[in-house]
XYZ file of C-alpha atoms in Angstrom:
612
model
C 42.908 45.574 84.407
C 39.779 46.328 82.306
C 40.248 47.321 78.530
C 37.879 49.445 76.661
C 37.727 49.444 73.143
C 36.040 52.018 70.945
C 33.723 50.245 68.436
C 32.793 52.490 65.206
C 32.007 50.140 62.459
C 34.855 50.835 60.475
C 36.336 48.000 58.663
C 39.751 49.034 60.394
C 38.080 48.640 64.242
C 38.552 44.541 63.963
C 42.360 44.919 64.933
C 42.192 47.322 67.795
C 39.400 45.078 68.906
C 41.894 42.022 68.413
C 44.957 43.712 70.203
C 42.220 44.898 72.863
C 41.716 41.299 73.817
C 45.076 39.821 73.976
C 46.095 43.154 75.928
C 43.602 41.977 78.203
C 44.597 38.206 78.334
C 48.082 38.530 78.989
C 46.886 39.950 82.841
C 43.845 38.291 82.876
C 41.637 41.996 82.451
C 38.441 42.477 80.908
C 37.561 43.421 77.911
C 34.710 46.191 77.483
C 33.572 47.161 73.753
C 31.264 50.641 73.942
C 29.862 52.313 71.050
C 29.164 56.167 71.397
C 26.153 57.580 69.505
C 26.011 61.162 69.273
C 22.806 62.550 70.185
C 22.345 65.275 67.770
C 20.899 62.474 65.743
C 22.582 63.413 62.295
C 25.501 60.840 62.735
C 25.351 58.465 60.465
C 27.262 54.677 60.998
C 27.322 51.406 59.301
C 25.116 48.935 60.925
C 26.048 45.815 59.482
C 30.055 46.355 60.255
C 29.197 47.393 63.775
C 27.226 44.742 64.725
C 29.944 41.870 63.100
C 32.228 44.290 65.891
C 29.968 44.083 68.487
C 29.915 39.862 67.942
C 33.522 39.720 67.806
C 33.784 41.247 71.338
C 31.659 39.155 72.316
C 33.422 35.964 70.403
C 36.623 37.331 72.384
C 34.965 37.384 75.756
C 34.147 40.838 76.162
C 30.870 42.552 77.162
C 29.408 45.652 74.621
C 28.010 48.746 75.631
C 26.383 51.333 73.958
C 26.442 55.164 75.193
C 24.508 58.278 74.166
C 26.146 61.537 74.502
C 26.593 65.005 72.985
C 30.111 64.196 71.419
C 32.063 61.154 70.970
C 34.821 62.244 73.055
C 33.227 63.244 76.065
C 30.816 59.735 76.219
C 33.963 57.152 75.797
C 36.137 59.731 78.858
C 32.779 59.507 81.155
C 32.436 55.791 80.072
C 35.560 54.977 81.010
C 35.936 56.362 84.271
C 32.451 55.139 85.321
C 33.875 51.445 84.270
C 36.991 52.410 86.186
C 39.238 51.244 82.892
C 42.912 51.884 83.218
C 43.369 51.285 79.591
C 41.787 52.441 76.489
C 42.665 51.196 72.872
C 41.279 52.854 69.725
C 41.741 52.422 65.878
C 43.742 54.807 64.407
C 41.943 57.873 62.575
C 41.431 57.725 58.860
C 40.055 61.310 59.023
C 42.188 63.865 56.971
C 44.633 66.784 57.981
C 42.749 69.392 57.607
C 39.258 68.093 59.363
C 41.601 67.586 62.431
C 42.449 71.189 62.022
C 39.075 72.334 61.643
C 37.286 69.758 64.406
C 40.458 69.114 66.664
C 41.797 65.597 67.034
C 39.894 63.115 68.984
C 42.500 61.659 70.450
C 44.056 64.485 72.248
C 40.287 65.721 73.293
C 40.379 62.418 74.739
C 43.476 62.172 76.666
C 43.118 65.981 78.005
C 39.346 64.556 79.613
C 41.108 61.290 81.274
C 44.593 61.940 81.938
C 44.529 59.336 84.697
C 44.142 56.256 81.858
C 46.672 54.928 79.035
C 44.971 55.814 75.609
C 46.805 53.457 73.198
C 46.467 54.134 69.348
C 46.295 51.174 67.110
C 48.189 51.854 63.669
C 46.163 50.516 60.482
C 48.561 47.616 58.518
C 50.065 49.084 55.229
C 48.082 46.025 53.212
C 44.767 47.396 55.084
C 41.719 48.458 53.076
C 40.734 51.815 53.902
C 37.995 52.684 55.048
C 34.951 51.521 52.974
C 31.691 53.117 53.982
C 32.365 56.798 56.215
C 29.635 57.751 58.579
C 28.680 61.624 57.548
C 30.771 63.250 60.103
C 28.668 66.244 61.513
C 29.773 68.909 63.959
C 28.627 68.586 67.935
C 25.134 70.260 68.385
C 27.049 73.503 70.394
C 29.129 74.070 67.589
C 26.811 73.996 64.702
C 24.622 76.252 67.198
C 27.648 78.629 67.683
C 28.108 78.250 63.761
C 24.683 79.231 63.041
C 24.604 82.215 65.049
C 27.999 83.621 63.895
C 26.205 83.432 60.281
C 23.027 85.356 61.546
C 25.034 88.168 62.880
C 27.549 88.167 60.073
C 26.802 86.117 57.233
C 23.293 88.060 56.735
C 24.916 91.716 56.649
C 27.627 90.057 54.458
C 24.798 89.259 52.110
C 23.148 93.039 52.094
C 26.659 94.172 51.786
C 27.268 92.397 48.447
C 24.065 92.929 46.999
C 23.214 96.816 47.702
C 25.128 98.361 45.083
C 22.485 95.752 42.827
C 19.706 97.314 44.403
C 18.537 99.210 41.410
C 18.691 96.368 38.862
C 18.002 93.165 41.488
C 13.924 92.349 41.778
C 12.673 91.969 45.983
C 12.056 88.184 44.713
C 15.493 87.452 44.208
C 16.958 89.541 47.023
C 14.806 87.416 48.869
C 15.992 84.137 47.732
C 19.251 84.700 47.886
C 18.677 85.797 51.483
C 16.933 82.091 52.236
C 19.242 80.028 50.739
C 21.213 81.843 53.871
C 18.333 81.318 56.679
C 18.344 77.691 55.179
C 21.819 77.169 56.083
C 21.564 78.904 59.307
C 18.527 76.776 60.132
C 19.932 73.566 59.036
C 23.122 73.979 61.585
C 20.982 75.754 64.292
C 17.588 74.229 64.450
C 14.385 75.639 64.637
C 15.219 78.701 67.326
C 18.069 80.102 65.488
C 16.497 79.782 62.292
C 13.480 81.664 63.280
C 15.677 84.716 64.743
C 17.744 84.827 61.338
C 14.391 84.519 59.190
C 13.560 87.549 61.419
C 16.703 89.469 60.973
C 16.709 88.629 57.589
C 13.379 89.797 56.473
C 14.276 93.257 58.889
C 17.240 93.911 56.606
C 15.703 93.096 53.319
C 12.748 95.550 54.427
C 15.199 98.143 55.776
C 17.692 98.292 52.605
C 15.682 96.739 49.556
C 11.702 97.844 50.584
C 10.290 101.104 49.220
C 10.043 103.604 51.108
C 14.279 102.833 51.827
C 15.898 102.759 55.749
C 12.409 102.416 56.959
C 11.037 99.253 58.123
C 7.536 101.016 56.445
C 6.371 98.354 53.547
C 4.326 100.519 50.694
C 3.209 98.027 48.795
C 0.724 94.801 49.931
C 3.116 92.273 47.369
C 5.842 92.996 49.385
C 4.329 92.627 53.042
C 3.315 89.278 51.391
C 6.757 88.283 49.804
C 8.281 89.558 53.261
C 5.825 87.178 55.380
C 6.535 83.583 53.110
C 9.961 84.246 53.043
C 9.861 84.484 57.165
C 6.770 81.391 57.222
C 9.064 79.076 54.850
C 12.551 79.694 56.748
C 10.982 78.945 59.596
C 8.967 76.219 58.354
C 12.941 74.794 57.318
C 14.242 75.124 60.911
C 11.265 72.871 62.480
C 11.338 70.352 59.779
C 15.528 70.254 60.693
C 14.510 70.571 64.570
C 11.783 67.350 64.068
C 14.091 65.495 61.975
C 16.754 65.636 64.574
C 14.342 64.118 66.960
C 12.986 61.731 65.460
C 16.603 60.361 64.605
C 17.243 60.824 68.399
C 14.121 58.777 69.276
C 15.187 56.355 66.666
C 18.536 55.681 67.992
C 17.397 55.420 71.776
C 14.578 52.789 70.735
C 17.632 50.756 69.410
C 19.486 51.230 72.290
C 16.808 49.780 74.586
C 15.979 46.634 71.755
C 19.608 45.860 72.011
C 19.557 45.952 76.021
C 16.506 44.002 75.965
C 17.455 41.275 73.332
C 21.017 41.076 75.505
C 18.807 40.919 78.777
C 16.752 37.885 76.958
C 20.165 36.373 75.937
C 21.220 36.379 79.326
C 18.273 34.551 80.891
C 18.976 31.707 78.400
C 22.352 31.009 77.887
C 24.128 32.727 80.650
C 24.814 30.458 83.547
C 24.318 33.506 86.357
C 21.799 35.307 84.594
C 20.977 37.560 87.428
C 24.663 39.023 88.068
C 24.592 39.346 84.463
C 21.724 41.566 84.294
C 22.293 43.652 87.199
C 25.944 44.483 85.297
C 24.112 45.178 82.010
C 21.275 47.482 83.988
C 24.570 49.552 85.757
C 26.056 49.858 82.226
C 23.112 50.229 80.166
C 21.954 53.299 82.088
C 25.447 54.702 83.690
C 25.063 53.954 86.848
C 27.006 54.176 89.816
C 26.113 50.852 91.077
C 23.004 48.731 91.922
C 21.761 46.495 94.566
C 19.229 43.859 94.571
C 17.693 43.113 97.917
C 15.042 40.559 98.871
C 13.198 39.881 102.196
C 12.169 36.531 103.226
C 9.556 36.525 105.814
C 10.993 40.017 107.145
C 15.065 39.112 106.821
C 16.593 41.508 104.410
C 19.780 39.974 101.959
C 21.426 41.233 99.487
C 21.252 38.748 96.641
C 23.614 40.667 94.080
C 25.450 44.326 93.224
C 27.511 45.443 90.541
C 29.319 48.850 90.724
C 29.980 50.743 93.712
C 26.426 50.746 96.279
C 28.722 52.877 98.855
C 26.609 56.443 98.149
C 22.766 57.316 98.747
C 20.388 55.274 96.329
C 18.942 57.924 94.201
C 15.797 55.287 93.569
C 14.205 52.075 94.732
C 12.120 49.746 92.387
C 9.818 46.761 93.686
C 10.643 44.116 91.583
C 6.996 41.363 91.247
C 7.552 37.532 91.736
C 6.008 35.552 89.721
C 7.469 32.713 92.012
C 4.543 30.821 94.331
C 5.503 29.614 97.234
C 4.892 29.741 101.354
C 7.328 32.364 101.535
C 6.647 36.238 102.283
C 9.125 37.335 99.661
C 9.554 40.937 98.656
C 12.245 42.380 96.053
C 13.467 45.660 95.765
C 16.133 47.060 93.367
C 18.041 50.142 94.183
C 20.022 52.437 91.781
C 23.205 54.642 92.766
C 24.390 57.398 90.533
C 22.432 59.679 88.299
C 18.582 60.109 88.139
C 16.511 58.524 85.504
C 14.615 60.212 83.057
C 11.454 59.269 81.982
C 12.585 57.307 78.928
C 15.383 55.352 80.940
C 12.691 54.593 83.788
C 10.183 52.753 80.914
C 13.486 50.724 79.806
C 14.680 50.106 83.477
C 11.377 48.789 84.532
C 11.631 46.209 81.451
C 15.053 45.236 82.208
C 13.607 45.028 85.945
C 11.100 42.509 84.354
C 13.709 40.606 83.189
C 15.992 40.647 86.027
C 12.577 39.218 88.501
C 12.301 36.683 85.568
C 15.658 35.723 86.231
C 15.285 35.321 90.112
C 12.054 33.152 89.485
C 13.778 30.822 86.502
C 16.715 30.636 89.198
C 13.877 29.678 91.961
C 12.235 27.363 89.676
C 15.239 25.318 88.934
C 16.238 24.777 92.491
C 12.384 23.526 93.238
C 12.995 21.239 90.185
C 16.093 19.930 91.423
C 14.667 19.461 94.734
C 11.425 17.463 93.419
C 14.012 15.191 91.005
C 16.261 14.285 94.395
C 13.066 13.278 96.503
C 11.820 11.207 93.334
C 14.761 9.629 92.970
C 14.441 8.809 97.008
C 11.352 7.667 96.769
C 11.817 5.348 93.791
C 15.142 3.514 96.043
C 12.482 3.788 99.393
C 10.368 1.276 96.982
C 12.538 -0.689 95.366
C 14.392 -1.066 98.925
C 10.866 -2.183 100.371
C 10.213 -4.363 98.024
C 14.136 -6.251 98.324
C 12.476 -6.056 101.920
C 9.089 -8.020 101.553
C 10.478 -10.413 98.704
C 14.113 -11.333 98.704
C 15.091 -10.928 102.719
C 11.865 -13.291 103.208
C 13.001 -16.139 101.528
C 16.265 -16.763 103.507
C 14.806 -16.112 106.738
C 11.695 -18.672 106.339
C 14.469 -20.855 105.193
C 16.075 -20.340 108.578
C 12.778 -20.155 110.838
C 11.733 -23.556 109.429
C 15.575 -25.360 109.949
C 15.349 -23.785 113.395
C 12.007 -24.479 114.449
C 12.200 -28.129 113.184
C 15.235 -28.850 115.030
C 13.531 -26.695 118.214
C 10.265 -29.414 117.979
C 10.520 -32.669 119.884
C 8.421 -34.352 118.282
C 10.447 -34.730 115.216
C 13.311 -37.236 115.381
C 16.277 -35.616 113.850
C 19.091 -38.080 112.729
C 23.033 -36.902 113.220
C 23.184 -36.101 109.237
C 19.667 -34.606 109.168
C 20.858 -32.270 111.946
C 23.946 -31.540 109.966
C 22.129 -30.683 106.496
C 19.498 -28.465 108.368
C 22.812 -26.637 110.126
C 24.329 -26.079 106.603
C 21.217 -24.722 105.306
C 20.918 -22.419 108.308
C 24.366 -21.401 107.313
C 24.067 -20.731 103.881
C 20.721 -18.820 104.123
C 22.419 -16.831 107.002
C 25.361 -15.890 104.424
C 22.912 -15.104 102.065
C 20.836 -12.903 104.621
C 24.134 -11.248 105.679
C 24.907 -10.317 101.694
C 21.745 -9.100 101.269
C 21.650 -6.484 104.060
C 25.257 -5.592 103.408
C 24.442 -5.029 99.566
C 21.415 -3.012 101.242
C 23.399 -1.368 103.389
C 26.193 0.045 100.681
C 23.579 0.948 98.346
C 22.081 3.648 101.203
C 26.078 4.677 101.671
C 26.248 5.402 97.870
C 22.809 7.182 97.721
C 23.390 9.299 100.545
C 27.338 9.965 99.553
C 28.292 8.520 103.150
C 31.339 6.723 101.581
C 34.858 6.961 103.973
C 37.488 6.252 101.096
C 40.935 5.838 101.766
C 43.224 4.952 98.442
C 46.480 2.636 99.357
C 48.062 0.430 97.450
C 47.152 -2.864 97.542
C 48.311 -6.205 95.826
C 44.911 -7.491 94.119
C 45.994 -10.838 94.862
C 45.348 -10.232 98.376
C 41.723 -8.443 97.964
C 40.828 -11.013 95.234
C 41.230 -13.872 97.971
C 39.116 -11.792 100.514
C 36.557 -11.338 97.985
C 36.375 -14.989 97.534
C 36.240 -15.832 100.869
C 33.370 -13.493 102.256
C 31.051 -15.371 99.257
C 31.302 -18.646 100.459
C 32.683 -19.649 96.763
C 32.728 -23.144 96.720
C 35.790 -24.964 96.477
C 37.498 -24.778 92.844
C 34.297 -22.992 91.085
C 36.696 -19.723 90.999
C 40.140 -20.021 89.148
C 42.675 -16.874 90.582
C 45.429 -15.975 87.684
C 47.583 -13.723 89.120
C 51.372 -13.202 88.764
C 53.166 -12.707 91.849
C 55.296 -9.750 90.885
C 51.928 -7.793 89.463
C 52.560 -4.492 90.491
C 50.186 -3.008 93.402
C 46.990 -1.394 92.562
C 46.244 2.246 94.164
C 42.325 1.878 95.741
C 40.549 1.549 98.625
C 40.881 -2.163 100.052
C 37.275 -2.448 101.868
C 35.031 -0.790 98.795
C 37.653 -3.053 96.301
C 36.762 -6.231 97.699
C 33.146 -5.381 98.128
C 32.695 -4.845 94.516
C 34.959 -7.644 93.474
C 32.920 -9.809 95.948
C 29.696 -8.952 94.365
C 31.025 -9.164 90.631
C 31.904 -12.567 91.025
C 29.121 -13.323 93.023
C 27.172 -12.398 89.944
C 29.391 -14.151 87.837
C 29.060 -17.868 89.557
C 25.179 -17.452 89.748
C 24.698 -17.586 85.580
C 27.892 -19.406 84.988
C 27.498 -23.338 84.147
C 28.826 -26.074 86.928
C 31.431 -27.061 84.733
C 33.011 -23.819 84.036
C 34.481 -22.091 86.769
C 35.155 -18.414 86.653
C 38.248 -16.837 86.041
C 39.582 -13.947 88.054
C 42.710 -12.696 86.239
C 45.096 -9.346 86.720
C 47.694 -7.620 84.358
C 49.459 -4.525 84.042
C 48.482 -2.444 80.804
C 50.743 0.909 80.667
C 50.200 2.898 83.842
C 46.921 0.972 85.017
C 46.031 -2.249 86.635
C 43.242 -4.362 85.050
C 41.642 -6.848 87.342
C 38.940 -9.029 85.146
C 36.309 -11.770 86.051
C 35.187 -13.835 83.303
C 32.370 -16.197 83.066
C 30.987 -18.492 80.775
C 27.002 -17.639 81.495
C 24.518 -16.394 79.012
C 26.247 -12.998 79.048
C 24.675 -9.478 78.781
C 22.916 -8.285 75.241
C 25.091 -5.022 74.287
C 21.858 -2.699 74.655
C 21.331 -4.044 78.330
C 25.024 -3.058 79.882
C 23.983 0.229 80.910
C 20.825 -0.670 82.393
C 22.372 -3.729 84.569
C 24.894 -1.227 86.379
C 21.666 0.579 87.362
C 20.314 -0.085 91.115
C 16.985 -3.567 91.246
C 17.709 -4.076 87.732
C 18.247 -7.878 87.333
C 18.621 -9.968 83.875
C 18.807 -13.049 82.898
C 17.195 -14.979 85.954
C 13.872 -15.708 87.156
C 11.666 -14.070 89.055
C 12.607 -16.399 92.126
C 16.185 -15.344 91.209
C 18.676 -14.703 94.149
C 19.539 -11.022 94.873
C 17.977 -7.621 94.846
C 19.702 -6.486 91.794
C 22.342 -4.445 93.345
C 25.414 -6.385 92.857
C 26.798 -5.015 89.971
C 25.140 -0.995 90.703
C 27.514 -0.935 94.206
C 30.358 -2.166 92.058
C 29.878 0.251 89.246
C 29.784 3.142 92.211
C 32.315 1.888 94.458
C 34.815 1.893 91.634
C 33.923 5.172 90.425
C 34.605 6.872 94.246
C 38.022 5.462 93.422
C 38.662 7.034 90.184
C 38.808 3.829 88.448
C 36.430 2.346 85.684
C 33.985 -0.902 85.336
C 33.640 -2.152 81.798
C 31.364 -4.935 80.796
C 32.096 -6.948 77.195
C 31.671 -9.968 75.777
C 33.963 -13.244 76.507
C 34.887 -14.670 73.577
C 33.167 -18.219 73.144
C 30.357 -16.887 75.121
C 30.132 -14.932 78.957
C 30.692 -12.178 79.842
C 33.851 -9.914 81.190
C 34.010 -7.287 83.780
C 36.745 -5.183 84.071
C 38.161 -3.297 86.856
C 40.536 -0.771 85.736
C 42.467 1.363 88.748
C 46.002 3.318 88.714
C 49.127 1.381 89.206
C 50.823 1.304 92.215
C 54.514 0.291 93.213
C 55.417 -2.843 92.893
C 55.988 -5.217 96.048
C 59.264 -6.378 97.749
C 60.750 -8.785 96.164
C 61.102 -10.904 99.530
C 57.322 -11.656 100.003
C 55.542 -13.790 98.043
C 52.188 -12.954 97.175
C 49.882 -15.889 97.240
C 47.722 -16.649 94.107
């Protein structure tokens, strides 16, 4: 469905817009708002009431459209059928009996020129204002042409009619001013043509019936060839100052037409998220078209990189479009229109809305460069904080090992049984430390490249909580578990859980005093699970707990400090990929908290224990 709704800038036009729009909603249409301007120029309308229209459209989520046309019925039936709308809603007519007996009605113009589309009528509210400000309501220009003629041929006889049997006692002068008030009128309705040919008729007739010598067109006297020639220089004179004025209004009204397509053009590039499809809509409707296509060639490979209308029929012109856009690539644009030809005034508007539109392609261009450069800086900035985890921290544990290994290797040194049996610890330890290391390494790449394999079961977080715990090597009673057996499941992935469980304590023990072990405790709260490790270290300062979730960020230790700094970063994202949520926050007494927060699962047999 698409709904178009006449805008006039009558106080009354805000509910037809209103119904307009929820007609539309209720079958998810569009709505269109046009305003036709008549192009004899003389219409008059109320700016500031059409534009708070034109802004409530657009409030509603409609598009405006202004059209130019000879009448106001024949602009909003070609309109209509070039938007393909299948229904059209107006205001209802404040207008008066008798002008719609002397003009015709508008609406049944309307609905004889588009049969094929419902025309609803929307009835003003008993409690409405009427009307405030009324745009002078002047006739179509072939009516007041028709008008104007039908006076010269019968209006102008009338006048010598009347004013013969006078003859005697009237002076030329005033024969000849009542005679231009009548040329006036005539030239006012007809324009500068049809005021000149009744000036002319006019000035025959006076000559012929009011000029010594009489029924001659003979002028005896040199006053009257010179009252004869003003009166014919000053009519005339009337009808070109009507004729210029008429233009100029046109001129006027056209100018605003293309500032109001360009400032919607410029509106487009900044707030609209596609601003080209935008623009290539607003060229079809701006000018009538048919349709239009926008075409580009990369290094000779023609695409089409947007249309709007139908693109079915011949183009009836091509535009080059410039890029502004540097690159390697051989890119031409071209724009093609479908429809009607341009005139010259439309082609000076098109090619600035064609400015516009190659704007749009470049700003669209330019982002996607940005984006690109932002992705490899952020690659390069983990390349160098990875090689520098590499040359630093995965150094230390394997000199630990080299030396343990190449002092038991030498046999020169005499190795007792517990020497050999601290040295084989050490190499143990350093080699659990070298294995956490790479695997931190290893799930940071995973969650910079989006490699992750997730798989969300539940899970008791007893059971993950123990395998965390394990693969750290804890030693023995520097973790406290509190965990009730019948906790209800949690829904996550089991590998990424224990990973960032295993690295969150890890954290935890490394600040945390010998004589406080950490506390790994789990409870239900509503319809989530809430797994927390809580330490008694020197905590986290409030402004530093979004920084510390960030990847090689480390606090709190020394510059000899264990770790890489990515402990708590793969926690933060491996809880994320499972829709859950990591909080950080003080322990009371002093520590800190971290909180794993994941949806709640069923709940486990009843026959198994789980093990705490």
């Amino acid at each position: 469905e698409r709904v178009v709704v006449g805008l006039t800038g009558y106080p009354s036009g805000e509910a037809a817009i209103r119904r307009a729009a929820r007609m539309a909603g209720r079958v998810g249409g569009e709505l269109i708002g046009v305003h036709v301007s008549v192009s004899d120029g003389l219409s008059g309308q109320n700016d500031e009431s059409l534009a708070a229209q034109r802004k409530l459209v657009v409030e509603l989520g409609g598009t405006v459209n202004d059209v130019v046309a000879h009448n106001t019925a024949d602009g909003m039936a070609t309109f209509a059928r070039q938007e393909k709308a299948t229904q059209i809603v107006l205001g209802a007519s404040q207008r008066s009996r008798l002008h719609e007996i002397v003009y015709g009605s508008f609406v049944a113009r309307l609905t004889r020129l588009v049969p094929e589309i419902d025309v609803h009528v929307i009835a003003r509210r008993d409690d409405a204002q009427a009307d405030e400000v009324r745009a002078p309501r002047r006739q179509p220009v072939k009516r007041r042409t028709a008008l104007a003629w039908l006076l010269t041929v019968f209006a102008l006889p009338l006048l010598i009619v009347v004013t013969l049997p006078f003859r005697d006692t009237f002076e030329l002068s005033t024969e000849l001013l009542l005679a231009l008030t009548v040329v006036l009128v005539i030239a006012t309705l007809g324009g500068v043509v049809v005021g000149t040919v009744a000036a002319i008729v006019a000035s025959l007739l006076v000559n012929w019936y009011f000029v010594e010598p009489y029924y001659t067109l003979t002028i005896g006297d040199t006053e009257n060839l010179v009252a004869l020639v003003v009166f014919v220089a000053v009519a005339v004179t009337a009808g070109a100052l009507v004729d210029a004025v008429s233009r100029r209004s046109l001129e006027a009204r056209r100018a605003q037409r293309e500032a109001e397509a360009l400032v919607r053009a410029t509106t487009s590039l900044a707030l609209d998220p596609e601003p080209v499809q935008r623009l290539m809509e607003e060229i079809q409707t701006t000018f009538g078209l048919a349709g239009v296509r926008l075409d580009a060639s990369d290094d000779g490979a023609w695409t089409t990189v947007a249309m709007a209308g139908d693109v079915t029929q011949p183009a009836t012109a091509t535009l080059s479009l410039s890029s502004g856009h540097q690159d390697e690539r051989d890119e031409e644009r071209t724009l093609e229109l479908y429809g009607r030809p341009l005139s010259p005034d439309d082609q000076r508007l098109m090619r600035a809305l064609a400015d516009q539109l190659s704007l749009a392609i470049d700003n669209q261009l330019l982002a996607a460069d940005a984006a690109e450069a932002e992705t490899l800086a952020d690659v390069d900035v983990v390349r160098t904080a990875l090689l520098r985890a590499v040359s630093h921290d995965l150094r230390t544990p394997l000199a630990s090992i080299k030396a343990m290994v190449s002092g038991l290797l030498d046999p020169s040194v005499d190795w007792t049984p517990e020497q050999t049996a601290e040295a084989l610890v050490t190499v143990d330890e350093e080699t659990d430390r070298l294995n956490q290391l790479v695997g931190n390494l290893l799930d940071a790449s995973r969650l910079q490249i989006g490699a992750l394999a997730i798989d969300i079961q539940p899970a008791h977080p007893a059971e993950i909580v123990a395998a965390a715990i394990h693969s750290i090597s804890a030693p023995s009673g520097a973790v406290r578990v509190e965990i009730p057996p019948d906790l209800s499941t949690a829904l996550c992935d089991s590998t990424l859980l224990e990973r960032s469980l295993a690295n969150i304590i890890a954290n935890a023990l490394r600040f945390s005093p010998p004589d406080a072990p950490v506390t790994v405790e789990a409870a239900e709260i509503g319809a989530t699970v809430h797994i927390r490790v809580i330490d008694r270290g020197i905590g986290i300062k409030q402004e530093d707990r979004a920084k510390v979730t960030l990847p090689f960020q480390r606090f709190g230790d020394t510059p000899g400090g264990q770790g890489v700094g990515l402990g708590l970063s793969i926690a933060q994202g491996f809880v994320d990929a499972m829709d859950g949520q990591l909080t950080l926050d003080d322990t009371p007494g002093g520590g800190l908290t971290a909180t794993i927060t994941l949806p709640q699962g069923p709940r486990p047999q009843p026959s198994g224990g789980t093990p705490t």
